[in-house]
mmCIF file of C-alpha atoms and ligand atoms in Angstrom:
data_model
loop_
_atom_site.group_PDB
_atom_site.id
_atom_site.type_symbol
_atom_site.label_atom_id
_atom_site.label_comp_id
_atom_site.label_asym_id
_atom_site.label_seq_id
_atom_site.Cartn_x
_atom_site.Cartn_y
_atom_site.Cartn_z
ATOM 1 C CA UNK A 5 -114.234 -19.561 -6.781
ATOM 2 C CA UNK A 6 -110.783 -17.209 -5.592
ATOM 3 C CA UNK A 7 -109.791 -14.905 -6.693
ATOM 4 C CA UNK A 8 -106.800 -17.716 -8.796
ATOM 5 C CA UNK A 9 -110.275 -19.475 -11.185
ATOM 6 C CA UNK A 10 -108.884 -19.159 -13.972
ATOM 7 C CA UNK A 11 -111.009 -17.025 -16.336
ATOM 8 C CA UNK A 12 -112.340 -19.016 -19.617
ATOM 9 C CA UNK A 13 -114.491 -16.025 -20.767
ATOM 10 C CA UNK A 14 -112.842 -14.725 -23.449
ATOM 11 C CA UNK A 15 -110.067 -17.382 -24.967
ATOM 12 C CA UNK A 16 -110.217 -17.837 -28.132
ATOM 13 C CA UNK A 17 -111.657 -21.052 -29.177
ATOM 14 C CA UNK A 18 -107.038 -21.986 -30.414
ATOM 15 C CA UNK A 19 -106.815 -20.831 -26.006
ATOM 16 C CA UNK A 20 -110.143 -22.728 -24.993
ATOM 17 C CA UNK A 21 -108.433 -26.233 -26.382
ATOM 18 C CA UNK A 22 -105.167 -25.997 -25.211
ATOM 19 C CA UNK A 23 -106.732 -25.166 -21.417
ATOM 20 C CA UNK A 24 -108.696 -27.994 -21.852
ATOM 21 C CA UNK A 25 -105.526 -30.211 -22.841
ATOM 22 C CA UNK A 26 -103.966 -28.822 -20.039
ATOM 23 C CA UNK A 27 -106.664 -30.032 -18.084
ATOM 24 C CA UNK A 28 -106.424 -34.168 -19.510
ATOM 25 C CA UNK A 29 -108.820 -33.836 -21.582
ATOM 26 C CA UNK A 30 -110.305 -33.502 -25.518
ATOM 27 C CA UNK A 31 -110.016 -29.954 -27.681
ATOM 28 C CA UNK A 32 -113.671 -31.008 -28.619
ATOM 29 C CA UNK A 33 -114.595 -29.636 -24.951
ATOM 30 C CA UNK A 34 -113.788 -26.306 -26.060
ATOM 31 C CA UNK A 35 -116.262 -26.588 -28.629
ATOM 32 C CA UNK A 36 -119.229 -27.365 -26.091
ATOM 33 C CA UNK A 37 -118.184 -25.152 -24.230
ATOM 34 C CA UNK A 38 -118.735 -21.880 -26.753
ATOM 35 C CA UNK A 39 -122.176 -23.539 -27.071
ATOM 36 C CA UNK A 40 -122.954 -23.417 -23.923
ATOM 37 C CA UNK A 41 -121.301 -20.440 -23.230
ATOM 38 C CA UNK A 42 -122.918 -17.614 -26.348
ATOM 39 C CA UNK A 43 -125.214 -19.278 -27.861
ATOM 40 C CA UNK A 44 -126.450 -20.163 -25.265
ATOM 41 C CA UNK A 45 -125.829 -18.210 -22.702
ATOM 42 C CA UNK A 46 -125.057 -20.361 -19.854
ATOM 43 C CA UNK A 47 -122.845 -19.840 -17.328
ATOM 44 C CA UNK A 48 -122.484 -22.625 -14.966
ATOM 45 C CA UNK A 49 -120.863 -25.183 -15.567
ATOM 46 C CA UNK A 50 -123.426 -28.002 -13.367
ATOM 47 C CA UNK A 51 -126.012 -27.358 -16.272
ATOM 48 C CA UNK A 52 -122.935 -27.756 -19.513
ATOM 49 C CA UNK A 53 -124.989 -30.848 -19.375
ATOM 50 C CA UNK A 54 -123.239 -32.588 -22.883
ATOM 51 C CA UNK A 55 -120.527 -33.164 -20.832
ATOM 52 C CA UNK A 56 -119.096 -35.396 -18.288
ATOM 53 C CA UNK A 57 -121.075 -34.883 -14.368
ATOM 54 C CA UNK A 58 -117.030 -35.379 -13.827
ATOM 55 C CA UNK A 59 -115.444 -32.252 -15.705
ATOM 56 C CA UNK A 60 -118.338 -29.830 -15.041
ATOM 57 C CA UNK A 61 -117.615 -30.505 -11.464
ATOM 58 C CA UNK A 62 -113.998 -30.128 -11.735
ATOM 59 C CA UNK A 63 -115.110 -26.706 -13.506
ATOM 60 C CA UNK A 64 -117.539 -26.028 -11.098
ATOM 61 C CA UNK A 65 -114.837 -25.942 -8.242
ATOM 62 C CA UNK A 66 -111.931 -24.382 -10.801
ATOM 63 C CA UNK A 67 -113.239 -22.123 -13.471
ATOM 64 C CA UNK A 68 -114.957 -18.225 -13.163
ATOM 65 C CA UNK A 69 -117.853 -17.094 -16.368
ATOM 66 C CA UNK A 70 -118.015 -14.113 -13.834
ATOM 67 C CA UNK A 71 -120.210 -11.000 -15.847
ATOM 68 C CA UNK A 72 -119.019 -7.953 -14.746
ATOM 69 C CA UNK A 73 -120.902 -6.166 -12.101
ATOM 70 C CA UNK A 74 -124.444 -3.025 -12.448
ATOM 71 C CA UNK A 75 -123.449 -0.061 -10.514
ATOM 72 C CA UNK A 76 -125.229 1.333 -12.568
ATOM 73 C CA UNK A 77 -127.635 1.707 -16.229
ATOM 74 C CA UNK A 78 -128.554 4.973 -18.065
ATOM 75 C CA UNK A 79 -130.963 5.587 -21.688
ATOM 76 C CA UNK A 80 -131.347 8.375 -23.216
ATOM 77 C CA UNK A 81 -134.016 10.207 -24.957
ATOM 78 C CA UNK A 82 -132.387 8.447 -28.492
ATOM 79 C CA UNK A 83 -132.662 4.324 -26.777
ATOM 80 C CA UNK A 84 -128.651 4.760 -26.703
ATOM 81 C CA UNK A 85 -128.034 3.076 -23.304
ATOM 82 C CA UNK A 86 -125.159 3.052 -21.422
ATOM 83 C CA UNK A 87 -123.367 0.989 -18.385
ATOM 84 C CA UNK A 88 -121.010 1.399 -15.898
ATOM 85 C CA UNK A 89 -119.920 -2.016 -14.909
ATOM 86 C CA UNK A 90 -117.714 -1.992 -11.950
ATOM 87 C CA UNK A 91 -113.505 -2.751 -12.658
ATOM 88 C CA UNK A 92 -112.550 -3.193 -9.107
ATOM 89 C CA UNK A 93 -110.701 -1.965 -6.625
ATOM 90 C CA UNK A 94 -113.234 1.451 -6.900
ATOM 91 C CA UNK A 95 -112.978 1.955 -10.390
ATOM 92 C CA UNK A 96 -115.446 1.906 -13.062
ATOM 93 C CA UNK A 97 -115.629 1.529 -17.239
ATOM 94 C CA UNK A 98 -119.180 2.477 -19.736
ATOM 95 C CA UNK A 99 -120.579 0.646 -21.925
ATOM 96 C CA UNK A 100 -123.147 1.856 -24.475
ATOM 97 C CA UNK A 101 -125.848 0.861 -26.873
ATOM 98 C CA UNK A 102 -125.667 1.990 -29.855
ATOM 99 C CA UNK A 103 -129.458 1.681 -31.521
ATOM 100 C CA UNK A 104 -130.759 2.358 -35.255
ATOM 101 C CA UNK A 105 -132.774 0.494 -37.796
ATOM 102 C CA UNK A 106 -132.066 -3.193 -37.230
ATOM 103 C CA UNK A 107 -127.955 -2.377 -36.872
ATOM 104 C CA UNK A 108 -127.044 -2.546 -32.774
ATOM 105 C CA UNK A 109 -123.926 -0.972 -32.497
ATOM 106 C CA UNK A 110 -122.063 -1.848 -29.149
ATOM 107 C CA UNK A 111 -119.088 0.489 -28.399
ATOM 108 C CA UNK A 112 -116.947 -1.981 -25.056
ATOM 109 C CA UNK A 113 -113.536 -0.698 -23.412
ATOM 110 C CA UNK A 114 -110.367 -2.117 -23.340
ATOM 111 C CA UNK A 115 -108.928 -0.583 -20.721
ATOM 112 C CA UNK A 116 -109.298 1.755 -17.039
ATOM 113 C CA UNK A 117 -109.230 4.626 -18.671
ATOM 114 C CA UNK A 118 -105.999 5.431 -21.839
ATOM 115 C CA UNK A 119 -103.066 6.160 -21.446
ATOM 116 C CA UNK A 120 -102.567 8.410 -24.349
ATOM 117 C CA UNK A 121 -103.688 11.758 -23.348
ATOM 118 C CA UNK A 122 -105.698 13.298 -25.939
ATOM 119 C CA UNK A 123 -106.088 16.763 -25.486
ATOM 120 C CA UNK A 124 -110.106 16.873 -26.269
ATOM 121 C CA UNK A 125 -111.010 12.935 -24.209
ATOM 122 C CA UNK A 126 -112.462 13.246 -21.991
ATOM 123 C CA UNK A 127 -110.836 9.244 -21.206
ATOM 124 C CA UNK A 128 -107.964 11.244 -21.413
ATOM 125 C CA UNK A 129 -108.377 13.502 -19.476
ATOM 126 C CA UNK A 130 -108.200 11.341 -16.437
ATOM 127 C CA UNK A 131 -105.309 8.936 -16.729
ATOM 128 C CA UNK A 132 -104.714 5.103 -16.458
ATOM 129 C CA UNK A 133 -105.127 2.903 -14.331
ATOM 130 C CA UNK A 134 -104.633 -0.789 -15.832
ATOM 131 C CA UNK A 135 -105.985 -3.168 -18.789
ATOM 132 C CA UNK A 136 -108.784 -5.341 -19.694
ATOM 133 C CA UNK A 137 -108.589 -8.999 -19.574
ATOM 134 C CA UNK A 138 -110.143 -10.759 -22.887
ATOM 135 C CA UNK A 139 -112.615 -11.879 -20.054
ATOM 136 C CA UNK A 140 -113.724 -8.639 -18.499
ATOM 137 C CA UNK A 141 -113.403 -7.217 -22.772
ATOM 138 C CA UNK A 142 -116.555 -10.139 -23.669
ATOM 139 C CA UNK A 143 -117.963 -9.860 -20.219
ATOM 140 C CA UNK A 144 -118.820 -6.370 -21.491
ATOM 141 C CA UNK A 145 -120.215 -8.079 -25.000
ATOM 142 C CA UNK A 146 -122.297 -11.446 -23.062
ATOM 143 C CA UNK A 147 -123.635 -8.624 -20.421
ATOM 144 C CA UNK A 148 -125.593 -6.084 -22.974
ATOM 145 C CA UNK A 149 -126.641 -9.523 -24.866
ATOM 146 C CA UNK A 150 -128.565 -10.174 -21.405
ATOM 147 C CA UNK A 151 -129.736 -7.052 -20.775
ATOM 148 C CA UNK A 152 -130.872 -6.068 -24.151
ATOM 149 C CA UNK A 153 -131.413 -9.927 -25.422
ATOM 150 C CA UNK A 154 -135.933 -9.533 -24.020
ATOM 151 C CA UNK A 155 -136.472 -5.700 -25.328
ATOM 152 C CA UNK A 156 -135.567 -6.626 -29.062
ATOM 153 C CA UNK A 157 -134.448 -9.812 -31.463
ATOM 154 C CA UNK A 158 -131.080 -10.204 -31.710
ATOM 155 C CA UNK A 159 -129.655 -6.580 -30.565
ATOM 156 C CA UNK A 160 -126.055 -6.824 -31.394
ATOM 157 C CA UNK A 161 -125.421 -6.489 -34.710
ATOM 158 C CA UNK A 162 -122.154 -4.799 -34.287
ATOM 159 C CA UNK A 163 -118.341 -4.197 -32.049
ATOM 160 C CA UNK A 164 -116.286 -0.808 -32.058
ATOM 161 C CA UNK A 165 -113.667 -0.521 -30.437
ATOM 162 C CA UNK A 166 -115.018 3.088 -29.297
ATOM 163 C CA UNK A 167 -114.422 2.615 -25.541
ATOM 164 C CA UNK A 168 -113.084 4.137 -21.993
ATOM 165 C CA UNK A 169 -108.789 3.114 -23.771
ATOM 166 C CA UNK A 170 -106.588 2.921 -25.993
ATOM 167 C CA UNK A 171 -107.484 -1.818 -27.760
ATOM 168 C CA UNK A 172 -104.366 -1.205 -29.241
ATOM 169 C CA UNK A 173 -102.546 -0.392 -26.387
ATOM 170 C CA UNK A 174 -103.882 -4.466 -25.114
ATOM 171 C CA UNK A 175 -102.644 -6.193 -27.654
ATOM 172 C CA UNK A 176 -103.492 -9.632 -27.216
ATOM 173 C CA UNK A 177 -106.045 -9.525 -24.809
ATOM 174 C CA UNK A 178 -107.929 -7.676 -27.783
ATOM 175 C CA UNK A 179 -107.081 -9.793 -30.787
ATOM 176 C CA UNK A 180 -108.300 -12.962 -27.915
ATOM 177 C CA UNK A 181 -111.383 -10.704 -27.553
ATOM 178 C CA UNK A 182 -111.672 -9.639 -31.503
ATOM 179 C CA UNK A 183 -111.267 -13.939 -32.267
ATOM 180 C CA UNK A 184 -113.944 -14.659 -29.740
ATOM 181 C CA UNK A 185 -116.986 -11.897 -31.442
ATOM 182 C CA UNK A 186 -115.566 -13.164 -35.136
ATOM 183 C CA UNK A 187 -116.327 -16.772 -34.277
ATOM 184 C CA UNK A 188 -119.428 -19.020 -34.960
ATOM 185 C CA UNK A 189 -119.256 -20.604 -31.591
ATOM 186 C CA UNK A 190 -118.088 -16.861 -30.586
ATOM 187 C CA UNK A 191 -120.902 -13.785 -30.976
ATOM 188 C CA UNK A 192 -120.318 -15.343 -35.679
ATOM 189 C CA UNK A 193 -120.349 -11.667 -35.696
ATOM 190 C CA UNK A 194 -118.058 -10.979 -40.050
ATOM 191 C CA UNK A 195 -114.954 -9.731 -39.713
ATOM 192 C CA UNK A 196 -116.082 -6.371 -41.342
ATOM 193 C CA UNK A 197 -118.873 -5.679 -38.314
ATOM 194 C CA UNK A 198 -115.718 -5.054 -36.213
ATOM 195 C CA UNK A 199 -113.951 -2.378 -35.700
ATOM 196 C CA UNK A 200 -110.661 -1.303 -33.680
ATOM 197 C CA UNK A 201 -110.433 2.772 -33.349
ATOM 198 C CA UNK A 202 -107.097 3.839 -32.514
ATOM 199 C CA UNK A 203 -105.321 7.125 -31.948
ATOM 200 C CA UNK A 204 -102.415 5.284 -33.987
ATOM 201 C CA UNK A 205 -100.047 2.611 -33.097
ATOM 202 C CA UNK A 206 -98.157 2.047 -36.052
ATOM 203 C CA UNK A 207 -95.882 -1.312 -34.701
ATOM 204 C CA UNK A 208 -99.517 -2.253 -33.538
ATOM 205 C CA UNK A 209 -102.101 -1.534 -36.935
ATOM 206 C CA UNK A 210 -99.033 -3.262 -38.382
ATOM 207 C CA UNK A 211 -99.151 -6.746 -36.792
ATOM 208 C CA UNK A 212 -103.099 -6.118 -36.191
ATOM 209 C CA UNK A 213 -103.099 -6.554 -39.473
ATOM 210 C CA UNK A 214 -101.876 -10.842 -39.142
ATOM 211 C CA UNK A 215 -103.531 -11.041 -36.633
ATOM 212 C CA UNK A 216 -107.022 -10.046 -36.588
ATOM 213 C CA UNK A 217 -108.356 -8.985 -39.821
ATOM 214 C CA UNK A 218 -110.809 -6.447 -38.458
ATOM 215 C CA UNK A 219 -112.253 -2.539 -39.813
ATOM 216 C CA UNK A 220 -109.637 -0.786 -38.800
ATOM 217 C CA UNK A 221 -110.697 3.253 -37.558
ATOM 218 C CA UNK A 222 -107.479 5.808 -37.469
ATOM 219 C CA UNK A 223 -107.588 9.211 -35.089
ATOM 220 C CA UNK A 224 -106.640 11.865 -37.969
ATOM 221 C CA UNK A 225 -108.235 15.035 -36.116
ATOM 222 C CA UNK A 226 -105.222 17.203 -37.564
ATOM 223 C CA UNK A 227 -104.412 17.389 -41.401
ATOM 224 C CA UNK A 228 -100.471 17.596 -40.555
ATOM 225 C CA UNK A 229 -97.789 16.623 -37.798
ATOM 226 C CA UNK A 230 -97.886 20.161 -35.241
ATOM 227 C CA UNK A 231 -101.498 20.753 -34.799
ATOM 228 C CA UNK A 232 -101.604 16.439 -34.634
ATOM 229 C CA UNK A 233 -98.774 16.828 -31.958
ATOM 230 C CA UNK A 234 -100.808 18.867 -30.008
ATOM 231 C CA UNK A 235 -104.033 17.568 -30.280
ATOM 232 C CA UNK A 236 -103.020 13.403 -30.109
ATOM 233 C CA UNK A 237 -99.977 13.361 -28.165
ATOM 234 C CA UNK A 238 -98.508 9.512 -29.352
ATOM 235 C CA UNK A 239 -97.961 11.579 -33.171
ATOM 236 C CA UNK A 240 -94.830 12.514 -31.679
ATOM 237 C CA UNK A 241 -93.289 8.968 -32.276
ATOM 238 C CA UNK A 242 -95.500 7.836 -34.467
ATOM 239 C CA UNK A 243 -95.941 10.848 -37.001
ATOM 240 C CA UNK A 244 -98.624 10.828 -39.510
ATOM 241 C CA UNK A 245 -96.422 10.389 -42.780
ATOM 242 C CA UNK A 246 -95.598 7.150 -40.990
ATOM 243 C CA UNK A 247 -98.715 7.017 -40.269
ATOM 244 C CA UNK A 248 -100.894 6.710 -43.073
ATOM 245 C CA UNK A 249 -98.382 4.069 -45.266
ATOM 246 C CA UNK A 250 -99.173 1.550 -42.131
ATOM 247 C CA UNK A 251 -102.754 2.052 -43.195
ATOM 248 C CA UNK A 252 -102.817 1.889 -46.295
ATOM 249 C CA UNK A 253 -100.243 -1.609 -46.015
ATOM 250 C CA UNK A 254 -102.858 -2.118 -43.680
ATOM 251 C CA UNK A 255 -106.228 -2.634 -46.324
ATOM 252 C CA UNK A 256 -103.684 -3.932 -49.128
ATOM 253 C CA UNK A 257 -102.542 -7.435 -47.403
ATOM 254 C CA UNK A 258 -106.186 -7.238 -45.332
ATOM 255 C CA UNK A 259 -108.279 -7.621 -48.215
ATOM 256 C CA UNK A 260 -110.541 -4.117 -46.015
ATOM 257 C CA UNK A 261 -112.551 -1.698 -48.251
ATOM 258 C CA UNK A 262 -111.314 0.827 -46.553
ATOM 259 C CA UNK A 263 -110.112 3.254 -43.482
ATOM 260 C CA UNK A 264 -112.638 5.145 -41.902
ATOM 261 C CA UNK A 265 -110.448 8.244 -40.916
ATOM 262 C CA UNK A 266 -111.918 9.891 -37.348
ATOM 263 C CA UNK A 267 -111.654 13.424 -37.413
ATOM 264 C CA UNK A 268 -113.401 15.004 -34.213
ATOM 265 C CA UNK A 269 -114.390 18.679 -35.415
ATOM 266 C CA UNK A 270 -113.200 21.384 -32.824
ATOM 267 C CA UNK A 271 -114.312 25.256 -32.980
ATOM 268 C CA UNK A 272 -111.383 27.405 -34.234
ATOM 269 C CA UNK A 273 -108.581 25.366 -34.180
ATOM 270 C CA UNK A 274 -108.289 22.009 -36.985
ATOM 271 C CA UNK A 275 -111.395 22.738 -38.354
ATOM 272 C CA UNK A 276 -110.794 25.497 -41.356
ATOM 273 C CA UNK A 277 -111.034 24.980 -45.299
ATOM 274 C CA UNK A 278 -107.285 25.073 -45.510
ATOM 275 C CA UNK A 279 -107.109 21.810 -42.639
ATOM 276 C CA UNK A 280 -109.943 20.547 -44.869
ATOM 277 C CA UNK A 281 -107.645 20.937 -48.487
ATOM 278 C CA UNK A 282 -104.896 19.857 -46.977
ATOM 279 C CA UNK A 283 -106.815 16.359 -45.832
ATOM 280 C CA UNK A 284 -108.113 16.479 -48.918
ATOM 281 C CA UNK A 285 -104.843 15.858 -50.896
ATOM 282 C CA UNK A 286 -103.148 13.668 -48.048
ATOM 283 C CA UNK A 287 -106.529 11.357 -48.638
ATOM 284 C CA UNK A 288 -108.010 12.035 -52.214
ATOM 285 C CA UNK A 289 -107.197 8.368 -54.935
ATOM 286 C CA UNK A 290 -106.504 6.173 -50.978
ATOM 287 C CA UNK A 291 -108.977 3.591 -49.984
ATOM 288 C CA UNK A 292 -109.850 6.192 -47.315
ATOM 289 C CA UNK A 293 -113.163 7.801 -45.238
ATOM 290 C CA UNK A 294 -114.118 10.352 -42.341
ATOM 291 C CA UNK A 295 -115.744 10.749 -39.923
ATOM 292 C CA UNK A 296 -116.210 14.494 -38.526
ATOM 293 C CA UNK A 297 -116.972 14.231 -35.153
ATOM 294 C CA UNK A 298 -118.934 16.840 -33.614
ATOM 295 C CA UNK A 299 -116.913 17.217 -30.095
ATOM 296 C CA UNK A 300 -118.636 16.252 -27.245
ATOM 297 C CA UNK A 301 -118.021 18.597 -24.565
ATOM 298 C CA UNK A 302 -116.823 17.672 -20.750
ATOM 299 C CA UNK A 303 -116.479 18.668 -17.687
ATOM 300 C CA UNK A 304 -113.007 20.955 -17.058
ATOM 301 C CA UNK A 305 -112.232 20.869 -21.638
ATOM 302 C CA UNK A 306 -110.775 24.057 -22.451
ATOM 303 C CA UNK A 307 -112.685 23.315 -26.251
ATOM 304 C CA UNK A 308 -115.497 24.020 -27.816
ATOM 305 C CA UNK A 309 -118.154 22.132 -31.238
ATOM 306 C CA UNK A 310 -118.177 24.420 -34.653
ATOM 307 C CA UNK A 311 -120.218 24.829 -35.823
ATOM 308 C CA UNK A 312 -122.861 22.452 -38.775
ATOM 309 C CA UNK A 313 -122.371 25.283 -40.691
ATOM 310 C CA UNK A 314 -118.372 25.316 -40.792
ATOM 311 C CA UNK A 315 -118.301 21.573 -40.335
ATOM 312 C CA UNK A 316 -120.154 21.489 -43.599
ATOM 313 C CA UNK A 317 -118.094 23.132 -46.239
ATOM 314 C CA UNK A 318 -115.360 21.894 -44.405
ATOM 315 C CA UNK A 319 -117.220 18.039 -45.518
ATOM 316 C CA UNK A 320 -117.838 19.536 -48.557
ATOM 317 C CA UNK A 321 -114.098 20.345 -49.167
ATOM 318 C CA UNK A 322 -112.957 16.755 -48.784
ATOM 319 C CA UNK A 323 -115.964 15.702 -50.809
ATOM 320 C CA UNK A 324 -115.572 17.963 -53.697
ATOM 321 C CA UNK A 325 -111.657 16.013 -52.896
ATOM 322 C CA UNK A 326 -113.562 12.914 -53.945
ATOM 323 C CA UNK A 327 -113.175 11.899 -50.447
ATOM 324 C CA UNK A 328 -116.106 10.305 -48.875
ATOM 325 C CA UNK A 329 -116.999 12.320 -45.719
ATOM 326 C CA UNK A 330 -120.211 11.317 -43.463
ATOM 327 C CA UNK A 331 -120.219 13.944 -40.632
ATOM 328 C CA UNK A 332 -121.476 11.461 -36.664
ATOM 329 C CA UNK A 333 -124.766 11.935 -35.493
ATOM 330 C CA UNK A 334 -124.132 12.831 -31.853
ATOM 331 C CA UNK A 335 -125.503 9.987 -29.780
ATOM 332 C CA UNK A 336 -126.878 9.201 -26.043
ATOM 333 C CA UNK A 337 -125.256 12.509 -25.718
ATOM 334 C CA UNK A 338 -128.427 13.413 -22.321
ATOM 335 C CA UNK A 339 -126.302 10.779 -20.810
ATOM 336 C CA UNK A 340 -122.416 11.708 -21.340
ATOM 337 C CA UNK A 341 -122.275 8.520 -23.374
ATOM 338 C CA UNK A 342 -121.093 9.967 -26.858
ATOM 339 C CA UNK A 343 -118.090 9.536 -28.279
ATOM 340 C CA UNK A 344 -115.147 10.870 -26.342
ATOM 341 C CA UNK A 345 -117.240 11.421 -22.561
ATOM 342 C CA UNK A 346 -117.237 8.490 -21.249
ATOM 343 C CA UNK A 347 -115.393 8.942 -18.143
ATOM 344 C CA UNK A 348 -115.855 5.668 -15.899
ATOM 345 C CA UNK A 349 -113.976 6.042 -12.799
ATOM 346 C CA UNK A 350 -110.344 5.367 -12.907
ATOM 347 C CA UNK A 351 -107.368 6.213 -10.254
ATOM 348 C CA UNK A 352 -104.592 7.302 -12.441
ATOM 349 C CA UNK A 353 -101.404 5.161 -11.469
ATOM 350 C CA UNK A 354 -99.908 8.057 -14.930
ATOM 351 C CA UNK A 355 -100.070 10.892 -15.114
ATOM 352 C CA UNK A 356 -99.178 10.432 -19.646
ATOM 353 C CA UNK A 357 -96.344 8.892 -18.775
ATOM 354 C CA UNK A 358 -96.084 8.853 -22.334
ATOM 355 C CA UNK A 359 -96.645 12.118 -23.225
ATOM 356 C CA UNK A 360 -93.848 12.704 -21.569
ATOM 357 C CA UNK A 361 -92.271 10.308 -23.008
ATOM 358 C CA UNK A 362 -92.465 11.662 -26.749
ATOM 359 C CA UNK A 363 -91.561 14.460 -25.886
ATOM 360 C CA UNK A 364 -88.400 13.996 -25.338
ATOM 361 C CA UNK A 365 -88.068 12.547 -29.262
ATOM 362 C CA UNK A 366 -88.842 15.693 -31.137
ATOM 363 C CA UNK A 367 -87.856 19.161 -28.818
HETATM 364 N N1 SAH B 191 -108.498 4.861 -28.152
HETATM 365 C C1 SAH B 191 -109.208 5.650 -29.341
HETATM 366 C C2 SAH B 191 -111.135 5.062 -28.940
HETATM 367 C C3 SAH B 191 -111.269 4.909 -28.373
HETATM 368 S S1 SAH B 191 -111.914 6.747 -28.377
HETATM 369 C C4 SAH B 191 -109.236 5.991 -30.520
HETATM 370 O O1 SAH B 191 -108.163 6.622 -29.917
HETATM 371 O O2 SAH B 191 -109.465 6.007 -31.568
HETATM 372 C C5 SAH B 191 -113.218 7.244 -30.036
HETATM 373 C C6 SAH B 191 -113.255 7.907 -31.277
HETATM 374 O O3 SAH B 191 -113.740 9.545 -30.062
HETATM 375 C C7 SAH B 191 -112.026 8.676 -31.453
HETATM 376 O O4 SAH B 191 -111.857 8.537 -32.280
HETATM 377 C C8 SAH B 191 -111.814 9.429 -30.554
HETATM 378 O O5 SAH B 191 -110.737 9.978 -31.230
HETATM 379 C C9 SAH B 191 -113.503 10.240 -30.081
HETATM 380 N N2 SAH B 191 -112.747 11.124 -29.343
HETATM 381 C C10 SAH B 191 -112.264 11.181 -27.786
HETATM 382 N N3 SAH B 191 -112.942 12.730 -26.822
HETATM 383 C C11 SAH B 191 -113.990 13.071 -27.780
HETATM 384 C C12 SAH B 191 -115.012 13.804 -27.664
HETATM 385 N N4 SAH B 191 -114.516 14.645 -26.617
HETATM 386 N N5 SAH B 191 -115.549 14.005 -28.857
HETATM 387 C C13 SAH B 191 -116.130 13.882 -29.985
HETATM 388 N N6 SAH B 191 -115.248 13.022 -29.675
HETATM 389 C C14 SAH B 191 -113.742 11.906 -29.496
HETATM 390 FE FE1 SF4 B 192 -107.328 7.111 -25.293
HETATM 391 FE FE2 SF4 B 192 -108.647 7.219 -27.296
HETATM 392 FE FE3 SF4 B 192 -109.776 9.147 -25.336
HETATM 393 FE FE4 SF4 B 192 -106.665 9.734 -26.905
HETATM 394 S S1 SF4 B 192 -108.684 9.612 -27.794
HETATM 395 S S2 SF4 B 192 -106.896 9.856 -24.399
HETATM 396 S S3 SF4 B 192 -106.458 7.544 -27.311
HETATM 397 S S4 SF4 B 192 -109.464 6.930 -25.674
#
């Protein structure tokens, strides 16, 4: 199959229907194809026996259903599985499966690297190379399901966009992929079981409310702009007073229950009780819950993890204010599969153009 093959994996049902119509076929071919691909994991057009022989041959010659190539697979002591997947040109991305009782969460990557340059994140430290397309995003889910299905029944119950990359900076492919995840002929996941995590791209949060009403997690990490500017540089472009209203509007518009605010606990940086009180006053009586994330160190980082006692006190302040707060369990850290440890293999093409640009907007 040449490089110009039509990538049909990851196309939404609408896009697939348009594709078949453009081929001179009936739109219902899209439904047939999705049943084969996602329902039966059949990726060879030759085997799709309810398509006409002529169409099977055309697809075999024109379409690609390639899954990413596994470079390595590691399994942590707690059952977490991490795949390093080839992303071409010597680069790699990571996908992580986190089993928890009957629930199985797949954490997928949306970009090769990330341009957001958050100061505490291994992916950010690597820089950005390129966006993944919808086929590469859905390819991660197909591949993980294929690898896990022999081991457990219906292994993937939840998908979170918390791997490498800023999903809202790769908007169209994200929306296409979400559409396949939630389509009953795709992975048939309810919208509540698909979570997009963002560092706070406000215009895209607003667009997401129109295009994919999934669960939203926002990486807040600081209760005030001075500190957030430092930790999450996109804050210089979209400060907290712009971000939070977009979050409340998202809840109102999408009928989701609440927004999850992620807050990585960095020793002596953002873990003071005064930070907790400030955070509580911003979030109380709002549709918000907080996920405190123990910092996961990576080579070369300047930060340290807050002590468990400090995390508990911080959490108590939020709980006392009526803000539902949990401390996230660190999973898979023995294979560097925990939040913020995903580094894949990225050739940085842009030394954080974003943080340079946004710096201009605030002295
Ligand atoms: N780019 C998106 C999603 C991927 S990161 C985002 O930032 O939201 C998933 C979560 O892991 C985010 O909340 C991120 O801030 C957090 N994270 C990044 N580096 C981390 C680290 N070293 N330790 C713990 N959490 C980290
Ligand atoms: Fe990118 Fe998220 Fe890491 Fe920030 S925390 S650099 S947005 S992946």
